[in-house]
PDB file of C-alpha atoms and ligand atoms in Angstrom:
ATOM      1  CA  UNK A   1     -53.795-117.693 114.009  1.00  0.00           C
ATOM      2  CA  UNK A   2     -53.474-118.264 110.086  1.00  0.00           C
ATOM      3  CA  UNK A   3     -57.570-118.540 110.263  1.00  0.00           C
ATOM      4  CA  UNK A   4     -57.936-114.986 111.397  1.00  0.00           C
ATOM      5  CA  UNK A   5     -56.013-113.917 107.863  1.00  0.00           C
ATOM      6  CA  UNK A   6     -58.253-112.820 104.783  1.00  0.00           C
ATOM      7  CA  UNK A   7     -55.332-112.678 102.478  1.00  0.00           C
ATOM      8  CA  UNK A   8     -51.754-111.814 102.563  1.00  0.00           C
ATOM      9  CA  UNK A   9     -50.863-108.403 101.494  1.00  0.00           C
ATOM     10  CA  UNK A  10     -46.804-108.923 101.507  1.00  0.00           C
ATOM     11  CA  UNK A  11     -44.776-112.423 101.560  1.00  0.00           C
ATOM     12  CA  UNK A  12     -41.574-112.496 102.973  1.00  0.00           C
ATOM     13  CA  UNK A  13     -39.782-112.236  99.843  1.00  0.00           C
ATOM     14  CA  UNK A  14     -40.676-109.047  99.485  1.00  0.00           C
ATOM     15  CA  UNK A  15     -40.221-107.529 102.610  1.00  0.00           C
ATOM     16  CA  UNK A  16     -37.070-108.883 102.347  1.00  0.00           C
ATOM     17  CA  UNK A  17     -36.153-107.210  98.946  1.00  0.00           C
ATOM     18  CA  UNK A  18     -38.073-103.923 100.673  1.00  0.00           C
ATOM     19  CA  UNK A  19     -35.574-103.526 103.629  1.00  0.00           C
ATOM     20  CA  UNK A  20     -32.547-104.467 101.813  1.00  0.00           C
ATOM     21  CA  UNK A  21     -33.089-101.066  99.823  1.00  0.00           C
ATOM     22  CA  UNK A  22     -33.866 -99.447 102.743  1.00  0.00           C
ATOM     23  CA  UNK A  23     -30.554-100.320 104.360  1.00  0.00           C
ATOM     24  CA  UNK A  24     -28.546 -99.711 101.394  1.00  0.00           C
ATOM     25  CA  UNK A  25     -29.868 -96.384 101.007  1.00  0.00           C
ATOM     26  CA  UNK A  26     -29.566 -95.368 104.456  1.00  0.00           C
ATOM     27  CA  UNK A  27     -25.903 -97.251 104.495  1.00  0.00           C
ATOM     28  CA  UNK A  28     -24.623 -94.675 101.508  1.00  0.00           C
ATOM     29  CA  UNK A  29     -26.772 -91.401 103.040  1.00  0.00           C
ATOM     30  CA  UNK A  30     -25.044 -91.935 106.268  1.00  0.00           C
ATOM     31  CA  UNK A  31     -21.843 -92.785 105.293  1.00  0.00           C
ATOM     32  CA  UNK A  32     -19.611 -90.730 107.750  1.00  0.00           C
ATOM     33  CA  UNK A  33     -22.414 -90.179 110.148  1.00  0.00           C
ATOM     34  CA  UNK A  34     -22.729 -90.708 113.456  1.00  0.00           C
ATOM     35  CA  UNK A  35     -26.396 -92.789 113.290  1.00  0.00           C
ATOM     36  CA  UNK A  36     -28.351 -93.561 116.033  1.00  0.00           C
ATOM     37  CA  UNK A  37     -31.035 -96.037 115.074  1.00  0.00           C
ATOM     38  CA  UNK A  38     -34.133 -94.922 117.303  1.00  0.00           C
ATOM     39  CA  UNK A  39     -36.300 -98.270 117.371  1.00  0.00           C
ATOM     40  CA  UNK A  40     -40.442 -97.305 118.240  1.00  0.00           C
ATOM     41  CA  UNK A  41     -41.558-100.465 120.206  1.00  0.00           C
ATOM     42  CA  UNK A  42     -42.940-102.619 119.595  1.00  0.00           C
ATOM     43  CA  UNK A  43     -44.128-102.898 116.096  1.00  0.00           C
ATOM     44  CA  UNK A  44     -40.934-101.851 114.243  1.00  0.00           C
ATOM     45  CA  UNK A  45     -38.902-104.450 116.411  1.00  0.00           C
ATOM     46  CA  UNK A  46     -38.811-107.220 113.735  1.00  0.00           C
ATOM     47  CA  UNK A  47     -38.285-104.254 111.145  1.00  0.00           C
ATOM     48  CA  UNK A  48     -35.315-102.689 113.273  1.00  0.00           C
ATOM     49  CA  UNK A  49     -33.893-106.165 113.663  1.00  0.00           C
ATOM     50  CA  UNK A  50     -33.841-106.997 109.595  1.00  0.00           C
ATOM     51  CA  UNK A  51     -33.029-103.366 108.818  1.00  0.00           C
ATOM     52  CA  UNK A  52     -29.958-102.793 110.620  1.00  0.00           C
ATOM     53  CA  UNK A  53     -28.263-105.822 109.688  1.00  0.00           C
ATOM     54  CA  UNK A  54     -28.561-104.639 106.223  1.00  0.00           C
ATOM     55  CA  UNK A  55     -26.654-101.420 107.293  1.00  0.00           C
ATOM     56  CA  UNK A  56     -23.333-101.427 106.189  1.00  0.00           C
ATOM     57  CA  UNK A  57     -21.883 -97.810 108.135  1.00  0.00           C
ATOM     58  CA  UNK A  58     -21.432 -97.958 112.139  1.00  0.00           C
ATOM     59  CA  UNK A  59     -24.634 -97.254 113.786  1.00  0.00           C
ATOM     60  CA  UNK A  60     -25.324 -97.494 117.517  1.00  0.00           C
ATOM     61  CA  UNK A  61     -29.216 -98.576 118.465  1.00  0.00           C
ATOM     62  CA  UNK A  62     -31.796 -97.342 120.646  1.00  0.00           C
ATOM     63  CA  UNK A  63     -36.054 -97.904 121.550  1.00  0.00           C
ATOM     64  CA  UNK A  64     -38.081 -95.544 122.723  1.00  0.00           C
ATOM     65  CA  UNK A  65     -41.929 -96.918 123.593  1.00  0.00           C
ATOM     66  CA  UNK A  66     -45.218 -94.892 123.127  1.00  0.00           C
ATOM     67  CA  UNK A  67     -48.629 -95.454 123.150  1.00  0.00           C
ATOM     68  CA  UNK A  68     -51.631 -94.188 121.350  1.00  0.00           C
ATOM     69  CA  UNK A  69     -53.749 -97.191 120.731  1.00  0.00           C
ATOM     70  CA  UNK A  70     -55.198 -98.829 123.623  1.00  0.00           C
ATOM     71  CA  UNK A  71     -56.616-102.461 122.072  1.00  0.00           C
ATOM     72  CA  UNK A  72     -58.363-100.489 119.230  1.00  0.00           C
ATOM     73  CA  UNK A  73     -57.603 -99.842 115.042  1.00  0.00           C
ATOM     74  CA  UNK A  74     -57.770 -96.271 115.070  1.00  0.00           C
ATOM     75  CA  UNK A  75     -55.638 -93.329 116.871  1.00  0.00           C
ATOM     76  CA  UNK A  76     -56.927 -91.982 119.628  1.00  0.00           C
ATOM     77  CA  UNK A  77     -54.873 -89.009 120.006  1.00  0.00           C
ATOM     78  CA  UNK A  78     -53.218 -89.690 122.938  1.00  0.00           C
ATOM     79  CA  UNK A  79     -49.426 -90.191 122.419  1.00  0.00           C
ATOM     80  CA  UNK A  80     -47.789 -91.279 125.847  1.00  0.00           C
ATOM     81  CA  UNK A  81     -44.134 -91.936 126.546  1.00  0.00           C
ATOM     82  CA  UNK A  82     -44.042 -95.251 127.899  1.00  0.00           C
ATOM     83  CA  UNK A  83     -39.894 -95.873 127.541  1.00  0.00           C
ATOM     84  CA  UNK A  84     -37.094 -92.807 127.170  1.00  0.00           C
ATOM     85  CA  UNK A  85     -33.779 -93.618 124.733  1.00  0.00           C
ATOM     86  CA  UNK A  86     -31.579 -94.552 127.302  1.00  0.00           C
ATOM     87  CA  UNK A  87     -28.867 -91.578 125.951  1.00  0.00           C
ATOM     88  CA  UNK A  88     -28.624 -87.859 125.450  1.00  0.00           C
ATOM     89  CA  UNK A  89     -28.835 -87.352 121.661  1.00  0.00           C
ATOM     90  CA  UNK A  90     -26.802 -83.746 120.701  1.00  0.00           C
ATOM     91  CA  UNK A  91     -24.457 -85.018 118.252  1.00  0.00           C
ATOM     92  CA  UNK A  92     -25.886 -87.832 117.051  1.00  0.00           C
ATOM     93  CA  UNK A  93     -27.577 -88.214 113.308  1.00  0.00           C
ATOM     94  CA  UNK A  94     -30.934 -90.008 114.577  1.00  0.00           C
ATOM     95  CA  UNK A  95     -33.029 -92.343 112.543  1.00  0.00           C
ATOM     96  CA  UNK A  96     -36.257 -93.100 113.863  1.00  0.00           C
ATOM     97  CA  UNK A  97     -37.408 -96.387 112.840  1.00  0.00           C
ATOM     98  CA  UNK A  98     -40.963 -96.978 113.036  1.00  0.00           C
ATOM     99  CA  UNK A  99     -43.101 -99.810 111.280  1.00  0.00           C
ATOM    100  CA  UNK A 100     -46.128 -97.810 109.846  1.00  0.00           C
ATOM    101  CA  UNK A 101     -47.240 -94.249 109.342  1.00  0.00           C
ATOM    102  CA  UNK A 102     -51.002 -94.213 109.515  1.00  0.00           C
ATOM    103  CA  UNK A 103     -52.467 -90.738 110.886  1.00  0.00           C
ATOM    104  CA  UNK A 104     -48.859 -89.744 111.399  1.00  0.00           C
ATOM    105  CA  UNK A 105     -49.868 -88.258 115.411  1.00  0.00           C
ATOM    106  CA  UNK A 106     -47.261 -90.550 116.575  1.00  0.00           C
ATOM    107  CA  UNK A 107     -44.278 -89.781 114.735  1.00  0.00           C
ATOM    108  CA  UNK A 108     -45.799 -85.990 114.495  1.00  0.00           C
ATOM    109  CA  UNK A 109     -45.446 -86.008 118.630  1.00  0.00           C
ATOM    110  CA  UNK A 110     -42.338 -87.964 118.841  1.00  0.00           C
ATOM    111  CA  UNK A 111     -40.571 -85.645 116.284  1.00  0.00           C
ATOM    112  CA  UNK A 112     -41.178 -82.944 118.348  1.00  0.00           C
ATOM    113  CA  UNK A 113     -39.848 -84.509 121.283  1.00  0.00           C
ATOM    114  CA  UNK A 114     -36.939 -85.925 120.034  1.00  0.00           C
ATOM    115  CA  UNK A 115     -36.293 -82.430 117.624  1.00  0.00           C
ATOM    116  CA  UNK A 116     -36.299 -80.386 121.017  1.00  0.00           C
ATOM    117  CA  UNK A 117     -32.939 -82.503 122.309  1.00  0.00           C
ATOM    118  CA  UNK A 118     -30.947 -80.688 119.335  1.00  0.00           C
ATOM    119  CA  UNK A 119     -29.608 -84.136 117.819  1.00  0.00           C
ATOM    120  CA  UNK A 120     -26.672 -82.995 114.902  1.00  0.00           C
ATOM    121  CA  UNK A 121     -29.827 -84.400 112.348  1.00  0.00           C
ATOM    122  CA  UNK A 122     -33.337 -86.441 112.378  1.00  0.00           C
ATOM    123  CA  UNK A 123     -34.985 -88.040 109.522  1.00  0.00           C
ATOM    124  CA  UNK A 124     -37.683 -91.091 109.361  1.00  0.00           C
ATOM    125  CA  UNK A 125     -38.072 -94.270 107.792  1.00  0.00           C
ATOM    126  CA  UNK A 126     -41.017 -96.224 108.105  1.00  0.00           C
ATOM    127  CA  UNK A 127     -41.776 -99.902 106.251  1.00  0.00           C
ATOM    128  CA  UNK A 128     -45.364 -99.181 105.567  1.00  0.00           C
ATOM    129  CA  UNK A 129     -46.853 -95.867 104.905  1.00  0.00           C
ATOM    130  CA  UNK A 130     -50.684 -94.885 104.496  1.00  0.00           C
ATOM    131  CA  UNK A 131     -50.895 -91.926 103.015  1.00  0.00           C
ATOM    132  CA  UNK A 132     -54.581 -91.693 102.515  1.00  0.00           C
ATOM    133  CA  UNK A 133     -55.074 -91.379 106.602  1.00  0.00           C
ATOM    134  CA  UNK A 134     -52.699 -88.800 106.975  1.00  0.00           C
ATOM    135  CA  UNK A 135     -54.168 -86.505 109.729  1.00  0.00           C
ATOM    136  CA  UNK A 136     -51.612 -84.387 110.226  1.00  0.00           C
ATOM    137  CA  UNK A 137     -48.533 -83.384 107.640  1.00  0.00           C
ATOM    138  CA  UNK A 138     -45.479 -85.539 107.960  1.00  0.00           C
ATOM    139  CA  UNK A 139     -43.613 -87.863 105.292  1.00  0.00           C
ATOM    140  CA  UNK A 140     -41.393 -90.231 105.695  1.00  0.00           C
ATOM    141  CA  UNK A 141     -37.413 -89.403 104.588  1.00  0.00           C
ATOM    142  CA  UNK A 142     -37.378 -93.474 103.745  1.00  0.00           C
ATOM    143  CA  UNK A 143     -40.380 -95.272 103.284  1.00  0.00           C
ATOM    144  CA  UNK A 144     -40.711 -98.976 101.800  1.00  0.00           C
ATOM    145  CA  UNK A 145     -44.263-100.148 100.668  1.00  0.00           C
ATOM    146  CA  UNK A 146     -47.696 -98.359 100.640  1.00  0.00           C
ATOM    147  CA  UNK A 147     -50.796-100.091 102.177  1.00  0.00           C
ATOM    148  CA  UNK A 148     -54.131 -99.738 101.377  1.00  0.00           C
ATOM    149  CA  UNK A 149     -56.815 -98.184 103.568  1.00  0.00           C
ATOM    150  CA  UNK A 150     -56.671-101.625 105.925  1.00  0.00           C
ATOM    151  CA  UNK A 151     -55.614-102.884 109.023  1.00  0.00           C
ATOM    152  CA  UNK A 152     -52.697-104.892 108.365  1.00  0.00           C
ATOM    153  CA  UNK A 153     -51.186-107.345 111.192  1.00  0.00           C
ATOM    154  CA  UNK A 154     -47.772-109.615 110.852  1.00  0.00           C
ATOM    155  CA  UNK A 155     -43.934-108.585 110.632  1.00  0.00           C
ATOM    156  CA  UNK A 156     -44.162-106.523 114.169  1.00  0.00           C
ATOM    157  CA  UNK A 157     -47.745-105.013 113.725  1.00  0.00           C
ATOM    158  CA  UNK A 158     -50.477-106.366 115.916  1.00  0.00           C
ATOM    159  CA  UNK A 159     -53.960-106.387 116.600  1.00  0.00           C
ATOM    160  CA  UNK A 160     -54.817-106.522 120.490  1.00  0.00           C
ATOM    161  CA  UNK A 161     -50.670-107.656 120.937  1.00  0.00           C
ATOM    162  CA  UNK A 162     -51.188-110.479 118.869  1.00  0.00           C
ATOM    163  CA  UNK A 163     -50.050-111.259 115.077  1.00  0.00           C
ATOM    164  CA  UNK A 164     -46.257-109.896 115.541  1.00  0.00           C
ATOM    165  CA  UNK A 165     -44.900-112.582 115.054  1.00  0.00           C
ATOM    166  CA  UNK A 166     -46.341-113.721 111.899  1.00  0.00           C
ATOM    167  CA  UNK A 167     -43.115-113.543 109.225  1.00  0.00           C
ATOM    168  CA  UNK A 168     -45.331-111.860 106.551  1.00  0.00           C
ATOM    169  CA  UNK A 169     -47.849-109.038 106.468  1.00  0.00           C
ATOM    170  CA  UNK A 170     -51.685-109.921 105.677  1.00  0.00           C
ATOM    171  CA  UNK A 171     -54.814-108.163 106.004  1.00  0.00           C
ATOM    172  CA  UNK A 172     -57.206-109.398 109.572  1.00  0.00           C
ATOM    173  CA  UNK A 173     -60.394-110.471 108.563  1.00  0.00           C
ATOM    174  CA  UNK A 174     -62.877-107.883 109.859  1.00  0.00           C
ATOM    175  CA  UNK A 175     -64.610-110.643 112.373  1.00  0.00           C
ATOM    176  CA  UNK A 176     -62.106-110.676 114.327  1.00  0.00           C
ATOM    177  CA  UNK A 177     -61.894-107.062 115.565  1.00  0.00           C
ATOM    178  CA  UNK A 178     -66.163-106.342 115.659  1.00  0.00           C
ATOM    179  CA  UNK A 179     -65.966-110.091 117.395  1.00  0.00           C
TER     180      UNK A 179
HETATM  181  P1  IMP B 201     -50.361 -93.060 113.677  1.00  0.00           P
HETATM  182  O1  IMP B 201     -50.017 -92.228 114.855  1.00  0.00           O
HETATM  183  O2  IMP B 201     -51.831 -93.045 113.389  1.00  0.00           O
HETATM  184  O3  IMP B 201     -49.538 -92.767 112.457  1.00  0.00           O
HETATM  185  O4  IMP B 201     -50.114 -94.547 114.123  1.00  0.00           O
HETATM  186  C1  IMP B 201     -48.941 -95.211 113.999  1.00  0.00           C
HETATM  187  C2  IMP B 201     -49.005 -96.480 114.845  1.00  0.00           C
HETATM  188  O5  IMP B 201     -50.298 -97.081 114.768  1.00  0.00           O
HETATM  189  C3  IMP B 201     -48.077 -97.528 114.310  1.00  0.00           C
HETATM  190  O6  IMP B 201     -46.819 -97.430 114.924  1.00  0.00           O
HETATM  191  C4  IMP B 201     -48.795 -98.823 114.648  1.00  0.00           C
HETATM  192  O7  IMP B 201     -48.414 -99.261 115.938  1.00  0.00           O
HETATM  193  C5  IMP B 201     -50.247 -98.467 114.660  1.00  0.00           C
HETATM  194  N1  IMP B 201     -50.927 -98.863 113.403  1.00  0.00           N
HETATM  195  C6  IMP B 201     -51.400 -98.058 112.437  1.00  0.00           C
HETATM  196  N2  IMP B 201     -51.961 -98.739 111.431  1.00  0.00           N
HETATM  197  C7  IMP B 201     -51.812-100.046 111.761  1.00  0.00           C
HETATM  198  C8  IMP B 201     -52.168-101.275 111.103  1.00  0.00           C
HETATM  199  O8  IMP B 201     -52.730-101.337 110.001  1.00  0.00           O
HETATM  200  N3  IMP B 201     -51.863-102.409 111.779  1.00  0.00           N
HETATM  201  C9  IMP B 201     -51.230-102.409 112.993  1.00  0.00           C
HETATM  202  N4  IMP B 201     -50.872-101.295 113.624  1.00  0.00           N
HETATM  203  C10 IMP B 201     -51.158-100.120 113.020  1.00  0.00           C
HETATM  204 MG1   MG B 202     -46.132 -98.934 116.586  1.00  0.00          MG
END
């Protein structure tokens, strides 16, 4: 696995030090709240995990699974709901946590979605953000560390399923996805 890794891009130090301001952010904004942590699977699931222990307010959790990427690196427009929060959301202050914002269709669709259920308030936060392939125009409300223009695998993002459970974040050698 560690072969298929030009270089690492974040160690774990610093994704460590990256969520812990996340949480403690999110822990004074929502003080008094009633947060619902809204989990994308699968690649924010090592990112929900570290974030919300770092949450000091009561928060409830739930996923919610979409597609849009097949096997491939890029978007390919299709958003799909794959697996529906398990609650009705009107009166709860949702969160969604999702592990990178890349073209932003994802979020962009799931917003809507999840906008049209009239929850008291929604806001994102997303570990990585990559601005520069922003397709269509959403930000994050919390976002931890930019990444270049490159695929990145480790931490809960994959490549063909595989690499999630790498504990940092490096960059795939291009041989293995024109392989
Ligand atoms: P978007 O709809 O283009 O913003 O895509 C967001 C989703 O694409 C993320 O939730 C990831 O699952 C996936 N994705 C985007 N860039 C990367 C990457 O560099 N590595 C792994 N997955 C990525
Ligand atoms: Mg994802």
């Amino acid at each position: 696995m560690m072969n298929d890794i030009k270089s690492v891009l974040f160690p774990e130090e610093q994704l460590r030090e990256t969520v812990a301001a996340l949480g403690k952010k999110i822990s004074e904004d929502y003080r008094g709240r009633n947060l619902l942590l809204v989990s994308v699977l699968k690649g924010s699931v090592v990112f929900m995990a570290d974030l919300m222990r770092t949450i000091t307010v009561p928060c409830e959790i739930d996923f919610m699974a979409v597609s849009a990427y097949g096997n491939g690196v890029k978007n390919s427009g299709t958003v799909r709901i794959i697996k529906d929060l398990d609650r009705d959301i009107r009166g709860y202050d949702v969160l969604v946590v999702e592990d990178i914002l890349d073209s932003g269709k994802t979020l962009n669709y799931l917003m809507d979605v999840l906008y049209a259920r009239n929850p008291n308030s929604i806001r994102i936060c997303t570990l990585f953000d990559k601005p520069e392939r922003r397709e269509v125009d959403i930000c994050a409300d919390y976002s931890g560390l930019k990444v270049p223009d490159e695929f990145i695998v480790g931490y809960g993002l994959d490549y063909a399923e595989r690499y999630r459970n790498l504990p940092f974040v490096g960059v795939l050698k291009e041989s293995v996805y024109t392989k």
